[in-house]
Coordinates of C-alpha atoms in Angstrom, one line a residue:
M94 CA -30.9 -34.7 -18.4
R95 CA -32.6 -35.8 -15.3
T96 CA -34.1 -39.3 -15.1
V97 CA -37.4 -40.5 -13.5
D98 CA -37.7 -43.4 -11.2
S99 CA -39.8 -46.0 -13.2
R100 CA -41.6 -47.2 -10.0
S101 CA -42.7 -43.9 -8.6
G102 CA -42.7 -41.6 -11.6
T103 CA -40.7 -39.0 -9.7
P104 CA -37.1 -37.8 -10.0
P105 CA -34.6 -39.7 -7.8
A106 CA -33.8 -38.1 -4.6
E107 CA -30.6 -36.1 -4.4
P108 CA -28.7 -34.9 -1.3
A109 CA -29.2 -31.4 -0.2
H110 CA -25.7 -30.5 -1.5
P111 CA -25.0 -32.9 -4.3
A112 CA -21.6 -31.5 -5.1
S113 CA -20.2 -31.8 -1.6
P114 CA -18.4 -35.0 -0.5
A115 CA -19.6 -36.8 2.6
G116 CA -17.9 -35.5 5.7
P117 CA -18.3 -33.7 9.0
A118 CA -21.2 -31.3 9.4
V119 CA -20.7 -27.9 7.8
R120 CA -20.0 -25.1 10.3
H121 CA -22.0 -22.4 8.4
G122 CA -21.0 -19.5 10.6
V123 CA -17.3 -20.2 10.1
V124 CA -17.8 -20.7 6.4
L125 CA -19.5 -17.4 6.2
F126 CA -16.7 -15.7 8.1
V127 CA -14.0 -17.2 5.9
T128 CA -15.7 -16.4 2.6
C129 CA -16.5 -12.8 3.7
L130 CA -12.8 -12.3 4.8
A131 CA -11.7 -13.4 1.4
L132 CA -14.3 -11.1 -0.2
G133 CA -13.3 -8.2 2.0
A134 CA -9.6 -8.6 0.9
V135 CA -10.3 -8.4 -2.8
V136 CA -13.0 -5.7 -2.5
S137 CA -11.0 -3.4 -0.3
A138 CA -8.1 -3.7 -2.8
M139 CA -10.3 -1.8 -5.3
A140 CA -10.2 1.4 -3.3
S141 CA -7.4 1.1 -0.8
L142 CA -4.8 2.6 -3.1
N143 CA -6.7 5.8 -3.8
V144 CA -5.4 7.4 -0.5
A145 CA -1.8 6.2 -1.3
L146 CA -1.5 7.8 -4.7
P147 CA 0.5 10.8 -3.5
S148 CA 3.0 8.6 -1.8
L149 CA 3.2 6.3 -4.8
A150 CA 3.8 9.2 -7.2
R151 CA 6.8 10.5 -5.1
E152 CA 8.4 7.1 -4.8
T153 CA 7.8 5.6 -8.3
H154 CA 7.8 9.0 -10.2
A155 CA 4.5 7.9 -11.9
S156 CA 2.7 10.2 -14.2
Q157 CA -0.9 11.1 -13.7
T158 CA -1.8 8.5 -16.5
Q159 CA 0.2 5.8 -14.7
L160 CA -1.4 6.6 -11.4
S161 CA -4.8 6.1 -13.0
W162 CA -3.8 2.8 -14.4
I163 CA -2.3 1.7 -11.1
V164 CA -5.9 1.9 -9.8
D165 CA -7.7 0.8 -13.0
A166 CA -5.6 -2.2 -14.0
Y167 CA -7.1 -4.1 -11.1
S168 CA -10.7 -3.5 -12.2
L169 CA -9.9 -4.2 -15.9
A170 CA -8.5 -7.7 -15.2
F171 CA -11.2 -8.3 -12.6
A172 CA -14.1 -7.5 -14.8
S173 CA -12.8 -9.2 -17.9
L174 CA -12.1 -12.6 -16.3
L175 CA -15.1 -12.9 -13.9
L176 CA -17.3 -15.1 -16.2
P177 CA -14.6 -17.7 -17.2
A178 CA -13.3 -17.7 -13.6
G179 CA -16.8 -18.4 -12.4
A180 CA -17.2 -21.3 -14.8
L181 CA -13.9 -22.7 -13.8
G182 CA -15.1 -22.8 -10.2
D183 CA -18.3 -24.6 -11.2
R184 CA -16.3 -27.2 -13.2
F185 CA -13.2 -27.9 -10.9
G186 CA -14.6 -26.8 -7.5
R187 CA -15.4 -23.6 -5.8
R188 CA -13.1 -24.2 -2.9
R189 CA -10.2 -24.9 -5.4
A190 CA -11.0 -21.7 -7.3
L191 CA -11.1 -19.7 -4.0
V192 CA -7.8 -21.0 -2.8
A193 CA -6.1 -20.6 -6.2
G194 CA -7.3 -17.0 -6.4
L195 CA -6.1 -16.2 -2.9
V196 CA -2.7 -17.6 -3.7
V197 CA -2.4 -15.5 -6.9
F198 CA -3.6 -12.4 -5.0
A199 CA -1.0 -13.0 -2.2
V200 CA 1.9 -13.6 -4.7
G201 CA 1.1 -10.5 -6.6
S202 CA 1.0 -8.5 -3.4
V203 CA 4.3 -9.8 -2.3
L204 CA 5.9 -8.9 -5.5
A205 CA 4.3 -5.4 -5.4
V206 CA 6.0 -4.8 -2.0
F207 CA 9.4 -5.0 -3.7
T208 CA 8.7 -3.1 -7.0
K209 CA 10.1 0.4 -7.7
E210 CA 8.7 1.0 -11.1
A211 CA 5.2 2.3 -12.0
D212 CA 4.8 0.1 -15.0
E213 CA 5.7 -3.0 -13.0
L214 CA 3.2 -2.0 -10.3
I215 CA 0.5 -1.6 -13.0
A216 CA 1.2 -5.2 -14.2
L217 CA 1.2 -6.5 -10.7
R218 CA -2.2 -4.8 -10.0
G219 CA -3.5 -6.6 -13.1
L220 CA -2.2 -9.9 -11.6
L221 CA -4.1 -9.1 -8.3
G222 CA -7.2 -8.6 -10.5
V223 CA -6.8 -12.1 -12.0
G224 CA -6.7 -13.6 -8.4
A225 CA -9.7 -11.5 -7.4
A226 CA -11.7 -12.7 -10.4
L227 CA -11.3 -16.3 -9.1
V228 CA -12.0 -15.3 -5.5
M229 CA -15.1 -13.1 -5.7
P230 CA -17.6 -15.4 -7.5
A231 CA -16.3 -18.4 -5.5
T232 CA -17.2 -16.7 -2.2
L233 CA -20.9 -16.1 -3.1
S234 CA -21.4 -19.4 -4.9
T235 CA -19.9 -21.2 -1.9
I236 CA -22.6 -19.6 0.3
T237 CA -25.5 -20.3 -2.1
S238 CA -24.5 -23.9 -2.6
T239 CA -23.6 -24.6 1.0
F240 CA -26.2 -22.9 3.1
P241 CA -29.8 -24.3 3.3
R242 CA -32.4 -22.3 1.6
E243 CA -34.0 -21.0 4.9
Q244 CA -30.6 -19.5 5.9
R245 CA -29.4 -18.4 2.5
T246 CA -31.0 -14.9 2.3
K247 CA -29.4 -13.9 5.6
A248 CA -26.1 -15.2 4.5
V249 CA -26.3 -13.4 1.2
S250 CA -27.2 -10.2 3.1
A251 CA -24.0 -10.5 5.2
W252 CA -22.1 -11.1 2.0
T253 CA -23.6 -7.9 0.4
A254 CA -22.8 -5.9 3.6
V255 CA -19.2 -6.9 3.4
A256 CA -19.1 -6.3 -0.4
G257 CA -20.5 -2.8 0.1
A258 CA -18.6 -1.7 3.3
S259 CA -15.2 -3.2 2.3
A260 CA -14.4 -0.3 0.0
V261 CA -14.8 2.2 2.8
V262 CA -13.0 0.0 5.3
G263 CA -10.2 -0.3 2.7
L264 CA -9.8 3.5 2.5
L265 CA -9.8 3.8 6.3
T266 CA -7.3 1.0 6.8
S267 CA -5.0 2.4 4.2
G268 CA -5.2 5.9 5.8
L269 CA -4.2 4.3 9.1
L270 CA -1.3 2.4 7.6
L271 CA 0.0 5.5 5.8
Q272 CA 0.2 7.4 9.1
E273 CA 3.2 5.2 10.1
W274 CA 4.4 3.3 7.0
S275 CA 4.7 3.6 3.2
W276 CA 2.3 2.5 0.5
R277 CA 4.0 -0.9 0.6
S278 CA 2.2 -1.7 3.9
V279 CA -1.1 -1.8 1.9
F280 CA 0.1 -4.7 0.0
L281 CA 1.6 -6.4 3.0
L282 CA -1.9 -6.3 4.5
N283 CA -3.2 -8.0 1.4
V284 CA -0.8 -10.8 2.0
V285 CA -1.9 -11.3 5.6
L286 CA -5.6 -11.3 4.7
A287 CA -5.2 -13.7 1.8
A288 CA -3.1 -16.1 3.8
V289 CA -5.6 -16.2 6.7
A290 CA -8.5 -16.6 4.3
A291 CA -6.7 -19.4 2.4
V292 CA -6.0 -21.4 5.5
G293 CA -9.5 -21.0 6.7
T294 CA -10.8 -22.1 3.4
L295 CA -8.7 -25.3 3.4
V296 CA -9.8 -26.1 6.9
F297 CA -13.5 -25.1 7.1
V298 CA -15.0 -24.6 3.6
P299 CA -16.4 -27.8 1.9
E300 CA -15.8 -28.4 -1.7
S301 CA -18.7 -28.0 -4.1
A302 CA -18.3 -29.1 -7.7
E303 CA -20.4 -30.9 -10.1
A304 CA -20.1 -34.7 -10.6
E305 CA -20.4 -34.4 -14.4
R306 CA -17.7 -32.2 -15.9
P307 CA -18.4 -31.4 -19.6
R308 CA -16.0 -29.4 -21.6
L309 CA -15.5 -25.8 -20.7
D310 CA -16.7 -23.3 -23.3
A311 CA -13.2 -22.0 -24.0
V312 CA -14.2 -20.2 -27.1
G313 CA -17.0 -18.4 -25.4
A314 CA -14.7 -17.5 -22.5
L315 CA -12.1 -16.0 -25.0
I316 CA -14.8 -14.0 -26.8
A317 CA -16.1 -12.6 -23.5
V318 CA -12.7 -11.6 -22.3
V319 CA -11.8 -9.9 -25.6
G320 CA -15.1 -8.0 -25.7
L321 CA -15.0 -6.9 -22.1
L322 CA -11.3 -5.9 -22.3
A323 CA -12.0 -3.8 -25.4
L324 CA -15.0 -2.1 -23.8
V325 CA -13.7 -1.5 -20.3
Y326 CA -10.2 -0.4 -21.5
S327 CA -11.7 2.1 -23.8
V328 CA -14.1 3.5 -21.2
I329 CA -11.2 3.8 -18.7
E330 CA -9.1 5.6 -21.2
A331 CA -11.9 7.8 -22.4
P332 CA -11.4 10.6 -19.8
T333 CA -7.7 10.8 -20.9
R334 CA -8.2 10.5 -24.7
G335 CA -11.6 12.2 -24.9
W336 CA -15.0 10.6 -25.5
A337 CA -14.9 11.7 -29.2
D338 CA -11.4 10.3 -29.9
P339 CA -11.4 7.7 -32.7
L340 CA -9.6 5.2 -30.5
T341 CA -12.2 5.6 -27.8
L342 CA -15.2 5.3 -30.1
G343 CA -13.5 2.5 -32.1
G344 CA -12.6 0.5 -28.9
I345 CA -16.2 0.9 -27.5
G346 CA -17.7 -0.2 -30.9
L347 CA -15.3 -3.2 -31.0
G348 CA -16.3 -4.2 -27.5
V349 CA -20.0 -4.0 -28.3
V350 CA -19.6 -6.0 -31.6
V351 CA -17.5 -8.7 -29.9
L352 CA -20.0 -9.0 -27.0
A353 CA -22.8 -9.3 -29.6
A354 CA -20.9 -12.1 -31.2
F355 CA -20.5 -13.7 -27.7
V356 CA -24.3 -13.7 -27.4
G357 CA -24.7 -15.3 -30.8
W358 CA -22.2 -18.0 -29.9
E359 CA -23.7 -18.8 -26.5
L360 CA -27.2 -19.1 -28.0
R361 CA -25.9 -22.0 -30.2
R362 CA -24.1 -23.8 -27.4
E363 CA -25.7 -26.8 -25.6
Q364 CA -23.6 -25.9 -22.5
P365 CA -23.1 -22.1 -22.7
L366 CA -20.8 -20.2 -20.4
L367 CA -23.8 -17.8 -19.8
D368 CA -27.1 -18.6 -21.3
P369 CA -28.4 -15.2 -22.8
R370 CA -32.0 -16.6 -22.4
L371 CA -31.7 -16.1 -18.7
F372 CA -32.2 -12.4 -19.4
R373 CA -35.8 -13.2 -20.3
N374 CA -36.3 -13.8 -16.6
R375 CA -37.3 -10.3 -15.5
R376 CA -35.9 -10.8 -11.9
F377 CA -32.5 -11.8 -13.3
S378 CA -32.5 -8.9 -15.6
A379 CA -33.6 -6.5 -12.8
G380 CA -30.8 -7.8 -10.5
S381 CA -28.1 -7.3 -13.2
V382 CA -29.3 -3.8 -14.2
S383 CA -29.6 -2.8 -10.6
V384 CA -26.1 -3.9 -9.5
T385 CA -24.5 -2.3 -12.5
L386 CA -26.2 1.1 -12.0
Q387 CA -25.9 1.0 -8.2
F388 CA -22.1 0.6 -8.4
F389 CA -21.9 3.0 -11.3
V390 CA -23.1 5.6 -8.8
F391 CA -21.3 4.3 -5.8
F392 CA -17.7 4.0 -7.1
G393 CA -18.2 7.2 -9.1
F394 CA -19.1 9.0 -5.8
I395 CA -16.1 7.5 -4.0
F396 CA -13.8 8.7 -6.7
V397 CA -15.3 12.2 -6.5
A398 CA -15.5 12.3 -2.7
M399 CA -11.9 11.4 -1.9
Q400 CA -10.8 14.4 -4.1
Y401 CA -13.3 16.7 -2.6
L402 CA -12.4 15.9 1.0
Q403 CA -8.6 16.1 0.5
L404 CA -8.3 18.8 -2.1
V405 CA -11.2 21.1 -1.3
R406 CA -11.6 20.6 2.4
G407 CA -7.9 20.0 3.0
D408 CA -8.3 16.8 4.9
S409 CA -5.5 14.3 5.4
P410 CA -6.0 10.8 3.9
L411 CA -6.9 9.3 7.3
V412 CA -9.4 12.1 8.1
A413 CA -10.9 11.8 4.6
A414 CA -11.4 8.0 5.1
V415 CA -12.9 8.5 8.5
S416 CA -15.2 11.1 7.1
V417 CA -17.1 8.6 5.0
L418 CA -17.6 6.0 7.8
P419 CA -21.3 7.1 8.2
L420 CA -21.9 5.5 4.8
A421 CA -20.7 2.1 6.1
G422 CA -22.6 2.7 9.4
A423 CA -25.9 3.0 7.5
L424 CA -25.1 0.3 4.9
V425 CA -24.4 -2.6 7.1
P426 CA -27.6 -2.5 9.3
A427 CA -29.6 -1.9 6.2
T428 CA -28.4 -5.1 4.6
R429 CA -29.2 -7.0 7.7
L430 CA -32.7 -5.5 7.9
T431 CA -33.5 -6.2 4.3
P432 CA -34.4 -9.9 4.5
R433 CA -37.0 -9.1 7.2
L434 CA -38.5 -6.4 5.0
V435 CA -38.6 -8.7 2.0
A436 CA -40.3 -11.3 4.1
R437 CA -43.0 -8.8 5.2
V438 CA -43.7 -6.8 2.1
G439 CA -42.0 -8.7 -0.8
V440 CA -38.9 -7.9 -2.8
R441 CA -40.1 -5.0 -4.9
R442 CA -40.7 -2.3 -2.3
P443 CA -37.4 -2.2 -0.3
W444 CA -35.4 -2.7 -3.6
V445 CA -37.0 0.3 -5.4
A446 CA -37.0 2.3 -2.1
G447 CA -33.3 1.7 -1.8
L448 CA -32.5 3.0 -5.3
V449 CA -34.7 6.1 -4.7
L450 CA -32.7 6.7 -1.5
V451 CA -29.4 6.6 -3.4
A452 CA -30.9 9.2 -5.8
V453 CA -31.9 11.4 -2.9
A454 CA -28.4 11.1 -1.4
M455 CA -26.7 12.1 -4.6
T456 CA -29.0 15.1 -4.8
V457 CA -28.1 16.2 -1.3
L458 CA -24.4 15.7 -1.8
S459 CA -24.5 17.7 -5.1
R460 CA -25.2 20.8 -2.9
L461 CA -21.7 20.6 -1.3
G462 CA -19.7 23.8 -1.5
T463 CA -16.1 24.9 -0.6
D464 CA -17.1 25.6 3.0
S465 CA -20.1 23.2 3.6
P466 CA -20.4 21.9 7.1
Y467 CA -19.8 18.3 7.8
W468 CA -23.4 17.6 8.8
L469 CA -24.3 18.2 5.1
I470 CA -21.9 15.4 4.1
V471 CA -23.4 13.1 6.7
A472 CA -26.9 14.0 5.5
G473 CA -25.9 12.5 2.1
L474 CA -23.8 9.6 3.3
V475 CA -26.5 8.1 5.6
P476 CA -29.2 7.7 2.9
L477 CA -26.5 6.6 0.4
G478 CA -25.5 3.7 2.7
A479 CA -29.0 2.8 3.6
G480 CA -30.2 2.8 0.0
M481 CA -27.3 0.7 -1.1
G482 CA -28.0 -1.8 1.7
L483 CA -31.7 -2.1 0.9
A484 CA -31.1 -2.6 -2.9
M485 CA -28.0 -4.8 -2.9
T486 CA -29.4 -7.9 -1.1
P487 CA -32.5 -8.4 -3.3
A488 CA -30.6 -7.7 -6.4
T489 CA -27.9 -10.2 -5.6
T490 CA -30.4 -12.8 -4.5
E491 CA -32.4 -12.5 -7.6
I492 CA -29.3 -13.0 -9.8
T493 CA -28.2 -16.2 -8.0
D494 CA -31.6 -17.6 -7.5
A495 CA -32.2 -17.5 -11.3
L496 CA -29.6 -20.3 -11.7
P497 CA -29.6 -24.0 -10.6
R498 CA -27.1 -25.2 -8.0
A499 CA -24.8 -26.4 -10.8
L500 CA -24.3 -22.9 -12.1
Q501 CA -24.0 -20.9 -8.9
N502 CA -20.4 -19.8 -9.6
V503 CA -21.5 -18.4 -13.0
G504 CA -24.4 -16.6 -11.3
S505 CA -22.1 -15.2 -8.7
A506 CA -19.7 -14.1 -11.5
M507 CA -22.5 -12.4 -13.3
N508 CA -23.3 -10.4 -10.1
D509 CA -19.6 -9.5 -9.7
L510 CA -19.3 -8.6 -13.4
S511 CA -22.2 -6.3 -13.1
R512 CA -20.6 -4.7 -10.0
E513 CA -17.1 -4.3 -11.5
L514 CA -18.4 -3.2 -14.9
G515 CA -20.7 -0.6 -13.3
G516 CA -17.8 0.7 -11.1
A517 CA -15.4 1.1 -13.9
L518 CA -18.0 2.8 -16.0
G519 CA -19.0 5.1 -13.1
I520 CA -15.5 6.2 -12.4
A521 CA -14.8 6.9 -16.1
V522 CA -18.1 8.6 -17.0
L523 CA -18.6 10.6 -13.8
G524 CA -14.9 11.4 -13.7
S525 CA -15.2 12.7 -17.2
L526 CA -18.2 14.9 -16.3
L527 CA -16.3 16.2 -13.3
G528 CA -13.3 17.1 -15.4
A529 CA -15.4 18.8 -18.1
G530 CA -17.3 20.8 -15.5
Y531 CA -14.1 21.8 -13.7
R532 CA -12.5 23.1 -16.9
T533 CA -15.7 24.9 -17.9
H534 CA -15.9 26.8 -14.7
L535 CA -12.2 27.5 -14.2
H536 CA -11.3 31.1 -14.8
L537 CA -7.6 31.8 -14.6
P538 CA -6.2 35.3 -14.0
P539 CA -4.6 37.1 -16.9
G540 CA -0.8 37.0 -17.2
L541 CA -0.5 33.5 -15.7
P542 CA 2.6 31.7 -17.0
P543 CA 1.7 29.0 -19.6
Q544 CA 3.2 26.2 -17.5
A545 CA 1.2 27.2 -14.5
A546 CA -2.0 27.6 -16.6
D547 CA -1.6 24.1 -18.0
A548 CA -1.0 22.6 -14.6
A549 CA -4.2 24.3 -13.3
R550 CA -6.3 23.2 -16.2
S551 CA -5.1 19.6 -15.9
S552 CA -6.4 19.0 -12.4
L553 CA -7.3 20.5 -9.1
A554 CA -4.1 19.1 -7.6
G555 CA -2.1 20.9 -10.3
A556 CA -4.0 24.2 -9.5
T557 CA -3.3 23.6 -5.7
G558 CA 0.4 23.4 -6.6
V559 CA 0.3 26.8 -8.2
G560 CA -1.4 28.2 -5.1
G561 CA -2.8 31.7 -4.4
S562 CA -5.9 32.9 -6.2
V563 CA -5.5 30.2 -8.8
A564 CA -6.0 27.5 -6.2
D565 CA -9.0 29.3 -4.7
G566 CA -10.7 29.6 -8.1
A567 CA -9.9 26.0 -8.9
R568 CA -11.6 24.8 -5.7
H569 CA -14.8 26.7 -6.6
A570 CA -14.6 25.3 -10.2
F571 CA -14.2 21.8 -8.9
V572 CA -17.3 22.2 -6.6
D573 CA -19.2 23.5 -9.6
G574 CA -18.2 20.3 -11.4
I575 CA -19.3 18.2 -8.5
H576 CA -22.8 19.7 -8.7
Q577 CA -23.5 18.4 -12.3
T578 CA -21.6 15.2 -11.7
L579 CA -23.6 14.1 -8.7
L580 CA -26.8 15.2 -10.2
A581 CA -26.0 12.9 -13.1
G582 CA -25.4 10.2 -10.6
A583 CA -28.9 10.8 -9.0
G584 CA -30.4 10.5 -12.5
V585 CA -28.7 7.1 -13.0
A586 CA -30.0 5.9 -9.7
L587 CA -33.6 7.0 -10.5
L588 CA -33.2 5.2 -13.9
A589 CA -32.3 2.1 -12.0
A590 CA -35.4 2.4 -9.7
V591 CA -37.7 2.9 -12.7
V592 CA -36.3 -0.1 -14.6
V593 CA -36.5 -2.3 -11.5
A594 CA -40.0 -1.3 -10.8
L595 CA -41.1 -2.0 -14.4
L596 CA -39.4 -5.3 -14.6
L597 CA -40.9 -6.5 -11.3
R598 CA -44.4 -5.1 -12.1
G599 CA -47.0 -7.9 -12.1
T600 CA -44.8 -10.4 -10.2
R601 CA -46.5 -12.5 -7.6
S602 CA -47.7 -11.2 -4.3
R603 CA -46.0 -11.8 -1.0
S604 CA -48.4 -14.7 -0.2
A605 CA -47.5 -16.3 -3.5
E606 CA -43.8 -15.9 -2.9
R607 CA -44.2 -17.5 0.5
G608 CA -46.1 -20.4 -1.1
E609 CA -43.2 -20.8 -3.6
Q610 CA -40.7 -20.9 -0.8
V611 CA -42.7 -23.7 0.9
G612 CA -42.7 -25.5 -2.4
E613 CA -39.0 -25.0 -2.9
R614 CA -38.3 -26.4 0.6
A615 CA -40.4 -29.5 -0.4
D616 CA -38.4 -29.8 -3.6
A617 CA -35.2 -29.7 -1.7
A618 CA -36.4 -32.5 0.5
D619 CA -37.4 -34.8 -2.3
G620 CA -34.5 -33.9 -4.6
T621 CA -36.3 -32.0 -7.4
A622 CA -34.6 -29.0 -8.7
S623 CA -35.9 -25.5 -9.5
P624 CA -35.7 -24.5 -13.2
P625 CA -33.2 -21.9 -14.1
D626 CA -35.4 -18.8 -13.8
G627 CA -36.4 -19.6 -10.2
T628 CA -40.1 -19.0 -10.9
G629 CA -41.3 -22.3 -12.2
S630 CA -40.5 -21.8 -15.9
L631 CA -37.5 -21.9 -18.1
P632 CA -36.1 -18.8 -19.9
D633 CA -38.5 -19.2 -22.9
G634 CA -41.5 -19.6 -20.7
T635 CA -41.8 -23.4 -20.8
G636 CA -42.1 -25.4 -17.6
P637 CA -41.1 -28.8 -16.4
R638 CA -42.8 -31.9 -17.7
P639 CA -45.3 -33.6 -15.5
D640 CA -42.7 -36.3 -14.8
G641 CA -40.2 -33.8 -13.5
T642 CA -37.9 -33.8 -16.5
Y643 CA -36.9 -30.8 -18.7
T644 CA -36.7 -30.5 -22.5
D645 CA -33.4 -31.5 -23.9
K646 CA -32.8 -28.1 -25.6
L647 CA -33.1 -26.0 -22.5
Q648 CA -32.0 -28.5 -19.8
P649 CA -29.6 -26.6 -17.5
Q650 CA -26.1 -28.2 -17.6
P651 CA -23.2 -27.9 -15.2
R652 CA -20.0 -26.4 -16.5

């Protein structure tokens, strides 16, 4: 609990960065570069292996299920461990968490270079996910706890640009490497990026941890991991087992029950891992919902697009990766423009407009056919990238601004959890819709041998292997499946726009926001702290006492 100076009646002054030890001036530009390099390494690893799967299948003799898990094991470990990993960074130091995560990520990548078995590769991808869970929240929380408030929005916009574009860059880089070397070169690149980022972190990134170190909520962390593992595992397996399968329904139900128990546990904790009352803050809730649904659509689209470009259009992995570059070309400048738009018109308009643009893009892309011109693809990729750029920065900023400096790693972890959970759900749900649409519209010629028929029904790749009229019919069936899948993605993006618009309705005007920023700068100068919802009130609507203290019950505590 904060104390009050008995002589002045005001809280004692605190340094601008209370968790950072005294030392040389922080080189913010270098810190931003290093943290974004670390971020790019772990984000690109999510998508980079998608273009290497054919090579992996030939060398490791992996089945289709094993290939799916080689990609998904990373996301499963990543999403499940983000919250406790974020709390560890707050408690023991964000730079320590960042370096530790990069070391784990590099070690796992080195071991993957020498593996020859699919099951070993699945386990090692999970190990990479553990490292990524330590890295990703530490990058954002380092920025929010290191940069002064007047520079923070621009820094966060750079972070969101890298977070959004790295998946596309990962696809392109993998395609380039596979032109000359095997899939192992993708993991070697991971090692190089992690090593450079780790050295840069040790040299340039200041440590930021809290002076008071209360006990970590180990029980809450365990409950969260179990609940998320059950939920994400079941959703990932659903396309294989079927959504009506008892194991799928039971696993999803178990995950929901365990996560409900997590909420109940956290509400009773004085120092929770994640205070559920934060979701009473409409901006925090809007940010969490928006990030989840944005990346539900985004990663679901990437999953569909790579198959369309390679199996329907016949592009090579490199050409397929290059084909989606207009997405990144629109996303990066949009994220850089967003802070200026927010300063002019407030946070609500560009945020909602971005989500609407994503819905428009999905609608345009749903019209793709077997012989569609490339300009139609670009006509969908550009608004998709621009929309993601417009919506990501305000969503991420609102999540992190809802928490005090002591909990920035947890806020960052919540942002990353929303992203990873949304991505995993998007791939599973939209992938399932695509598979169902494909099988519904696939009409096989009579007299086809049973083995060939089974291969054609299993996937478009299997039908392509059969060849002839079967492959042609399968390509048309796949495109029919794309229509309903991407229209569903458009609906999800519109839902996100409506939810965000409703949650932000009635928030203060632009002039009020500017006044609040002035007040926050004054607070930073005299040492006062913003309450956890970033709007002048605590999650239950109560405000600070006149003397600057908070009530004991809701006083934000460092991890």
